[in-house]
CSV table of C-alpha atoms in Angstrom, one decimal:
chain,number,residue,atom,x,y,z
A,188,MET,CA,23.2,-21.4,16.7
A,189,SER,CA,24.6,-20.2,13.4
A,190,THR,CA,26.3,-16.8,13.3
A,191,LYS,CA,24.1,-16.1,10.2
A,192,SER,CA,20.5,-16.9,11.2
A,193,ILE,CA,17.2,-15.5,10.2
A,194,LEU,CA,13.8,-15.7,12.0
A,195,ILE,CA,10.8,-15.6,9.7
A,196,VAL,CA,7.6,-14.8,11.6
A,197,ASP,CA,5.1,-14.7,8.7
A,198,ASP,CA,4.1,-16.6,5.6
A,199,LEU,CA,6.8,-16.3,2.8
A,200,HIS,CA,7.4,-17.9,-0.6
A,201,PRO,CA,9.9,-20.8,-0.2
A,202,VAL,CA,12.1,-19.2,-2.9
A,203,PHE,CA,13.4,-16.8,-0.2
A,204,ILE,CA,14.6,-19.6,2.0
A,205,GLU,CA,16.2,-21.4,-0.9
A,206,GLN,CA,18.1,-18.3,-2.0
A,207,VAL,CA,19.3,-17.0,1.4
A,208,GLU,CA,20.3,-20.5,2.5
A,209,ALA,CA,22.5,-20.6,-0.6
A,210,LEU,CA,24.2,-17.5,0.8
A,211,GLY,CA,25.0,-19.3,4.0
A,212,TYR,CA,22.1,-18.3,6.3
A,213,ARG,CA,20.1,-20.6,8.4
A,214,CYS,CA,16.4,-19.9,8.3
A,215,ASP,CA,14.0,-20.6,11.1
A,216,TYR,CA,10.6,-20.5,9.5
A,217,GLN,CA,7.9,-19.8,12.1
A,218,PRO,CA,4.9,-18.2,10.4
A,219,LEU,CA,2.6,-19.0,13.3
A,220,ILE,CA,4.9,-17.9,16.1
A,221,LYS,CA,3.2,-15.8,18.8
A,222,ARG,CA,4.7,-12.4,19.7
A,223,ASP,CA,5.8,-13.4,23.2
A,224,GLU,CA,7.4,-16.5,21.8
A,225,ALA,CA,9.3,-14.4,19.3
A,226,LEU,CA,10.5,-12.0,22.0
A,227,GLU,CA,12.0,-15.0,23.9
A,228,VAL,CA,14.2,-16.1,21.0
A,229,LEU,CA,14.9,-13.0,19.0
A,230,SER,CA,18.3,-12.4,20.7
A,231,ASN,CA,19.6,-15.5,18.8
A,232,TYR,CA,19.1,-14.1,15.3
A,233,ASP,CA,21.0,-11.8,12.9
A,234,GLY,CA,17.9,-11.2,10.7
A,235,LEU,CA,14.2,-10.9,11.1
A,236,VAL,CA,11.7,-11.2,8.3
A,237,ILE,CA,8.2,-9.9,8.7
A,238,ARG,CA,5.1,-8.9,6.7
A,239,SER,CA,2.4,-6.6,8.0
A,240,LYS,CA,1.1,-8.3,11.1
A,241,PHE,CA,4.3,-8.2,13.2
A,242,LEU,CA,4.8,-4.9,15.0
A,243,VAL,CA,8.5,-4.1,15.5
A,244,ASN,CA,8.5,-1.6,18.3
A,245,ARG,CA,11.1,-0.7,20.9
A,246,GLN,CA,10.2,-3.8,23.0
A,247,VAL,CA,11.1,-6.0,20.0
A,248,LEU,CA,14.2,-4.1,19.1
A,249,ASP,CA,15.5,-4.1,22.7
A,250,ALA,CA,15.0,-7.9,22.8
A,251,ALA,CA,16.9,-8.4,19.5
A,252,LEU,CA,20.4,-8.1,20.9
A,253,GLN,CA,22.4,-9.3,17.8
A,254,LEU,CA,19.9,-8.3,15.1
A,255,LYS,CA,21.6,-6.8,12.1
A,256,PHE,CA,18.7,-6.5,9.6
A,257,ILE,CA,15.0,-6.6,9.3
A,258,ALA,CA,13.4,-7.5,6.0
A,259,ARG,CA,9.8,-6.4,5.3
A,260,ALA,CA,8.1,-8.6,2.8
A,261,GLY,CA,6.3,-5.7,1.0
A,262,ALA,CA,6.6,-2.0,0.7
A,263,GLY,CA,5.2,-0.2,3.8
A,264,MET,CA,7.5,0.2,6.8
A,265,ASP,CA,4.9,1.7,9.1
A,266,ASN,CA,4.9,-1.4,11.4
A,267,ILE,CA,8.6,-0.8,12.2
A,268,ASP,CA,10.0,1.9,14.6
A,269,GLU,CA,12.4,3.0,11.9
A,270,ASN,CA,14.2,5.7,13.9
A,271,TYR,CA,14.9,3.4,16.9
A,272,ALA,CA,16.1,0.6,14.6
A,273,LYS,CA,18.5,2.9,12.9
A,274,GLN,CA,19.8,4.2,16.2
A,275,LYS,CA,20.6,0.6,17.0
A,276,GLY,CA,22.4,0.2,13.7
A,277,ILE,CA,19.9,-2.3,12.3
A,278,LYS,CA,19.6,-2.3,8.5
A,279,LEU,CA,16.0,-2.1,7.2
A,280,ILE,CA,15.0,-3.8,3.9
A,281,ASN,CA,11.7,-3.7,2.1
A,282,ALA,CA,10.7,-4.9,-1.3
A,283,PRO,CA,8.4,-2.4,-3.2
A,284,GLU,CA,9.9,-3.6,-6.5
A,285,GLY,CA,8.2,-7.0,-5.8
A,286,ASN,CA,4.6,-5.8,-5.8
A,287,SER,CA,4.6,-2.5,-7.6
A,288,ASP,CA,3.2,-4.1,-10.8
A,289,ALA,CA,0.4,-5.7,-8.7
A,290,VAL,CA,-0.5,-2.4,-7.1
A,291,GLY,CA,-0.5,-0.5,-10.4
A,292,GLU,CA,-2.7,-3.0,-12.1
A,293,HIS,CA,-5.1,-3.1,-9.1
A,294,ALA,CA,-5.5,0.6,-9.2
A,295,ILE,CA,-6.2,0.5,-12.9
A,296,GLY,CA,-8.9,-2.1,-12.3
A,297,LEU,CA,-10.5,0.0,-9.5
A,298,LEU,CA,-10.5,3.1,-11.7
A,299,LEU,CA,-12.1,1.5,-14.8
A,300,SER,CA,-14.7,-0.3,-12.6
A,301,LEU,CA,-15.7,3.0,-11.0
A,302,MET,CA,-15.8,5.0,-14.2
A,303,ASN,CA,-17.9,2.4,-15.9
A,304,ASN,CA,-20.2,1.3,-13.0
A,305,LEU,CA,-19.1,-2.3,-13.5
A,306,ASN,CA,-19.8,-3.6,-10.1
A,307,ARG,CA,-23.3,-2.0,-9.9
A,308,ALA,CA,-24.2,-2.9,-13.4
A,309,ASP,CA,-23.2,-6.6,-12.8
A,310,ALA,CA,-25.3,-6.7,-9.6
A,311,GLU,CA,-28.3,-5.2,-11.4
A,312,VAL,CA,-28.2,-7.6,-14.3
A,313,ARG,CA,-28.0,-10.6,-12.0
A,314,THR,CA,-31.2,-9.4,-10.3
A,315,GLY,CA,-33.1,-8.9,-13.6
A,316,LEU,CA,-32.4,-5.2,-14.2
A,317,TRP,CA,-31.2,-4.0,-17.6
A,318,GLN,CA,-30.5,-0.3,-17.0
A,319,ARG,CA,-28.2,1.1,-19.8
A,320,GLU,CA,-28.7,4.8,-19.2
A,321,ALA,CA,-28.3,4.6,-15.4
A,322,ASN,CA,-24.9,2.8,-16.0
A,323,ARG,CA,-23.5,5.0,-18.7
A,324,GLY,CA,-19.8,5.5,-17.9
A,325,TYR,CA,-17.0,8.0,-18.3
A,326,GLU,CA,-14.0,7.7,-20.6
A,327,LEU,CA,-10.5,8.1,-19.2
A,328,LYS,CA,-8.9,9.5,-22.3
A,329,GLY,CA,-8.0,13.2,-22.1
A,330,ARG,CA,-8.4,13.4,-18.3
A,331,THR,CA,-5.9,14.5,-15.7
A,332,VAL,CA,-4.8,11.9,-13.2
A,333,GLY,CA,-3.1,13.2,-10.1
A,334,ILE,CA,-0.8,10.9,-8.2
A,335,ILE,CA,0.4,11.6,-4.6
A,336,GLY,CA,3.6,9.7,-3.9
A,337,TYR,CA,5.9,8.9,-6.8
A,338,GLY,CA,7.8,6.0,-5.5
A,339,HIS,CA,7.7,2.4,-7.0
A,340,MET,CA,3.9,2.2,-6.6
A,341,GLY,CA,3.0,5.7,-8.0
A,342,ARG,CA,5.4,5.2,-10.9
A,343,SER,CA,4.0,1.8,-11.7
A,344,PHE,CA,0.4,3.2,-11.8
A,345,ALA,CA,1.6,6.1,-14.1
A,346,ARG,CA,3.4,3.7,-16.4
A,347,LYS,CA,0.3,1.6,-16.8
A,348,LEU,CA,-1.8,4.7,-17.6
A,349,LYS,CA,0.4,5.6,-20.5
A,350,GLY,CA,-1.7,3.8,-23.1
A,351,PHE,CA,-4.9,5.6,-22.0
A,352,GLU,CA,-3.8,9.0,-23.4
A,353,VAL,CA,-4.2,10.8,-20.1
A,354,ASN,CA,-2.3,13.7,-18.5
A,355,VAL,CA,-0.5,12.4,-15.5
A,356,ILE,CA,0.7,14.8,-12.8
A,357,ALA,CA,2.4,13.8,-9.6
A,358,TYR,CA,3.3,15.3,-6.2
A,359,ASP,CA,5.7,13.8,-3.7
A,360,LYS,CA,6.5,15.5,-0.4
A,361,TYR,CA,9.7,13.5,0.0
A,362,LYS,CA,11.5,14.0,-3.3
A,363,THR,CA,11.8,16.4,-6.2
A,364,GLY,CA,13.1,16.3,-9.8
A,365,PHE,CA,11.3,13.1,-10.6
A,366,SER,CA,9.5,14.0,-13.8
A,367,ASP,CA,9.7,11.3,-16.4
A,368,GLU,CA,8.0,10.0,-19.5
A,369,TYR,CA,5.0,8.8,-17.4
A,370,ALA,CA,4.3,11.8,-15.1
A,371,ARG,CA,5.1,15.4,-14.6
A,372,GLU,CA,6.1,16.7,-11.2
A,373,VAL,CA,3.8,19.4,-9.9
A,374,SER,CA,2.8,21.1,-6.6
A,375,MET,CA,0.0,20.0,-4.4
A,376,GLU,CA,-1.9,23.1,-5.5
A,377,GLU,CA,-1.8,21.9,-9.1
A,378,ILE,CA,-3.0,18.4,-8.0
A,379,VAL,CA,-6.0,20.0,-6.3
A,380,LYS,CA,-6.7,22.3,-9.2
A,381,HIS,CA,-6.5,19.9,-12.1
A,382,SER,CA,-7.2,16.3,-11.1
A,383,ASP,CA,-10.1,14.3,-12.5
A,384,VAL,CA,-8.6,11.3,-10.7
A,385,LEU,CA,-6.6,11.2,-7.5
A,386,SER,CA,-4.6,8.2,-6.7
A,387,LEU,CA,-2.7,7.8,-3.4
A,388,HIS,CA,0.6,6.0,-3.2
A,389,THR,CA,2.2,7.6,-0.3
A,390,PRO,CA,3.8,5.9,2.8
A,391,LEU,CA,2.1,6.3,6.1
A,392,THR,CA,3.9,8.9,8.2
A,393,THR,CA,3.0,11.5,10.8
A,394,GLU,CA,2.6,14.0,8.0
A,395,THR,CA,0.4,11.8,5.8
A,396,ASN,CA,-1.8,10.4,8.5
A,397,GLY,CA,-5.2,11.8,7.9
A,398,LEU,CA,-4.1,13.7,4.9
A,399,VAL,CA,-7.4,13.3,3.0
A,400,ASN,CA,-9.9,14.9,5.3
A,401,ASP,CA,-12.9,17.3,4.9
A,402,GLU,CA,-10.7,20.4,4.6
A,403,TYR,CA,-8.4,18.8,2.1
A,404,LEU,CA,-11.2,17.6,-0.1
A,405,PHE,CA,-13.0,21.0,0.1
A,406,HIS,CA,-10.2,22.6,-2.0
A,407,PHE,CA,-10.5,20.4,-5.1
A,408,LYS,CA,-11.8,22.4,-8.1
A,409,LYS,CA,-13.5,19.5,-10.0
A,410,PRO,CA,-15.5,16.4,-9.1
A,411,PHE,CA,-13.0,13.5,-9.2
A,412,PHE,CA,-12.5,9.8,-8.7
A,413,LEU,CA,-10.5,8.8,-5.6
A,414,LEU,CA,-8.2,5.7,-5.3
A,415,ASN,CA,-6.4,4.6,-2.2
A,416,THR,CA,-4.0,1.6,-2.5
A,417,SER,CA,-1.5,3.0,0.0
A,418,ARG,CA,-2.5,2.9,3.7
A,419,GLY,CA,-5.9,3.3,5.2
A,420,GLN,CA,-4.9,5.9,7.8
A,421,VAL,CA,-4.0,8.3,5.0
A,422,VAL,CA,-7.7,8.8,4.3
A,423,GLN,CA,-10.5,9.7,6.7
A,424,THR,CA,-13.3,7.5,5.5
A,425,GLN,CA,-16.1,9.7,6.8
A,426,ALA,CA,-14.6,12.6,4.8
A,427,VAL,CA,-14.8,10.5,1.6
A,428,LEU,CA,-18.4,9.7,2.3
A,429,ASN,CA,-19.2,13.3,3.0
A,430,ALA,CA,-17.6,14.3,-0.3
A,431,ILE,CA,-19.5,11.6,-2.3
A,432,ASN,CA,-22.7,12.9,-0.8
A,433,GLN,CA,-21.7,16.5,-1.8
A,434,GLY,CA,-20.9,15.4,-5.4
A,435,LYS,CA,-17.2,16.3,-4.9
A,436,ILE,CA,-16.1,12.7,-5.2
A,437,LEU,CA,-17.7,10.8,-8.1
A,438,GLY,CA,-16.5,7.4,-6.9
A,439,ALA,CA,-14.0,5.9,-4.6
A,440,GLY,CA,-11.9,2.7,-4.9
A,441,LEU,CA,-10.5,1.8,-1.5
A,442,ASP,CA,-8.2,-1.2,-1.1
A,443,VAL,CA,-7.3,0.0,2.4
A,444,LEU,CA,-9.3,1.5,5.3
A,445,GLU,CA,-8.5,3.2,8.6
A,446,ILE,CA,-9.7,0.0,10.4
A,447,GLU,CA,-9.1,-3.3,8.7
A,448,LYS,CA,-10.5,-6.8,9.5
A,449,PHE,CA,-13.7,-7.8,11.2
A,450,PRO,CA,-15.4,-7.6,13.7
A,451,LEU,CA,-13.8,-4.2,14.5
A,452,LEU,CA,-14.4,-2.8,11.0
A,453,ALA,CA,-18.2,-3.4,11.3
A,454,GLU,CA,-18.2,-1.5,14.6
A,455,GLN,CA,-17.1,1.8,12.9
A,456,GLN,CA,-19.8,4.4,12.8
A,457,TRP,CA,-19.2,5.0,9.1
A,458,PHE,CA,-19.2,1.3,8.0
A,459,ASP,CA,-22.8,1.0,7.2
A,460,GLN,CA,-22.7,4.1,5.0
A,461,LEU,CA,-19.6,2.7,3.3
A,462,ARG,CA,-20.9,-0.8,2.6
A,463,THR,CA,-24.2,0.5,1.2
A,464,ASN,CA,-22.7,3.2,-1.0
A,465,GLY,CA,-23.0,2.3,-4.7
A,466,LYS,CA,-20.2,4.7,-5.6
A,467,VAL,CA,-17.6,2.9,-3.5
A,468,ILE,CA,-15.6,-0.2,-4.5
A,469,LEU,CA,-13.8,-2.0,-1.7
A,470,SER,CA,-11.1,-4.7,-1.6
A,471,PRO,CA,-9.4,-6.2,1.5
A,472,HIS,CA,-5.9,-4.7,1.3
A,473,VAL,CA,-4.9,-7.0,-1.6
A,474,ALA,CA,-3.7,-4.5,-4.2
A,475,GLY,CA,-0.1,-5.7,-3.8
A,476,TRP,CA,-0.9,-9.3,-3.1
A,477,THR,CA,-1.0,-11.5,-6.3
A,478,PHE,CA,0.3,-14.9,-7.0
A,479,GLU,CA,3.2,-13.3,-8.9
A,480,SER,CA,4.1,-10.7,-6.2
A,481,TYR,CA,4.2,-13.4,-3.6
A,482,ARG,CA,7.3,-14.8,-5.3
A,483,LYS,CA,8.8,-11.6,-6.5
A,484,ILE,CA,8.8,-10.0,-3.1
A,485,SER,CA,10.8,-12.9,-1.7
A,486,GLU,CA,13.2,-12.7,-4.6
A,487,VAL,CA,13.8,-9.0,-4.1
A,488,MET,CA,14.4,-9.4,-0.4
A,489,ALA,CA,16.9,-12.3,-1.0
A,490,SER,CA,18.7,-10.2,-3.6
A,491,LYS,CA,19.0,-7.2,-1.2
A,492,ILE,CA,20.3,-9.5,1.6
A,493,LYS,CA,22.9,-10.9,-0.8
A,494,ASN,CA,24.2,-7.4,-1.1
A,495,LEU,CA,24.5,-6.9,2.6
A,496,ASP,CA,27.8,-7.2,4.3
A,497,ILE,CA,26.6,-8.1,7.8
A,498,GLN,CA,30.1,-8.2,9.2
A,499,THR,CA,30.2,-4.4,8.8
A,500,LEU,CA,26.8,-3.9,10.5
A,501,LYS,CA,26.6,-3.0,14.2
């Protein structure tokens, strides 16, 4: 087997293979490979490319005897045991630059749909109801949008808000000094005090897991719209439903949930409340998944692999 070989265990745009093969790598494209099958052959590869479905835990990392890098086709790294990988000297690559525009645009779409009752109004008209007053919306201009997590995704959302003449404030637990022309860095206390809209763009970590719960939502000073295009586990869904019932949350746009995919999702005790709530818009974890991002993610990963000197790794 080649000394520069990559195992790809998920669907990927063909431009990735074209570009890394031009760098001298040999790609083994196995998007349907089963986990046990991958474990049997991982020791033969220098690189592993995954998306969200493949869990890279200690078992995988121990089996990958010559692995030098893992490339995640997307932004989130929560399906990789990052600390253990780094202990083994394995370089971790992700591609948030590839789908940040998609996430920013999706969040804008969710927000405008919520504020103007677009989903509900569309459904009513289709059933013969013409209810103008019941579907009167809110304008975004002049409001304060709070962003939690100001990485590629948070900044993309802020950049796309610029033309709406809003006040954008942002908090990030993992960095400081990031104020720019699109958002002003603030404390969490200011987010809670001033936000008319709260948009989550934080990675899933032990600290952010369950961040949005009943206690957290209690402290918000004004009713607000909630958006989550980050990770489902950052938000406790029942807490959001409670806050909607209390009038604390005016509407929620959720691209991600604590439990994703059926039939397990339908078995959650809060699911019936969620699916019948007219103040919630749901999408199936597709904020970062567009026709354009499919290609851009692969191009970003290939570019980062080009800059790797695998001879110096491990």
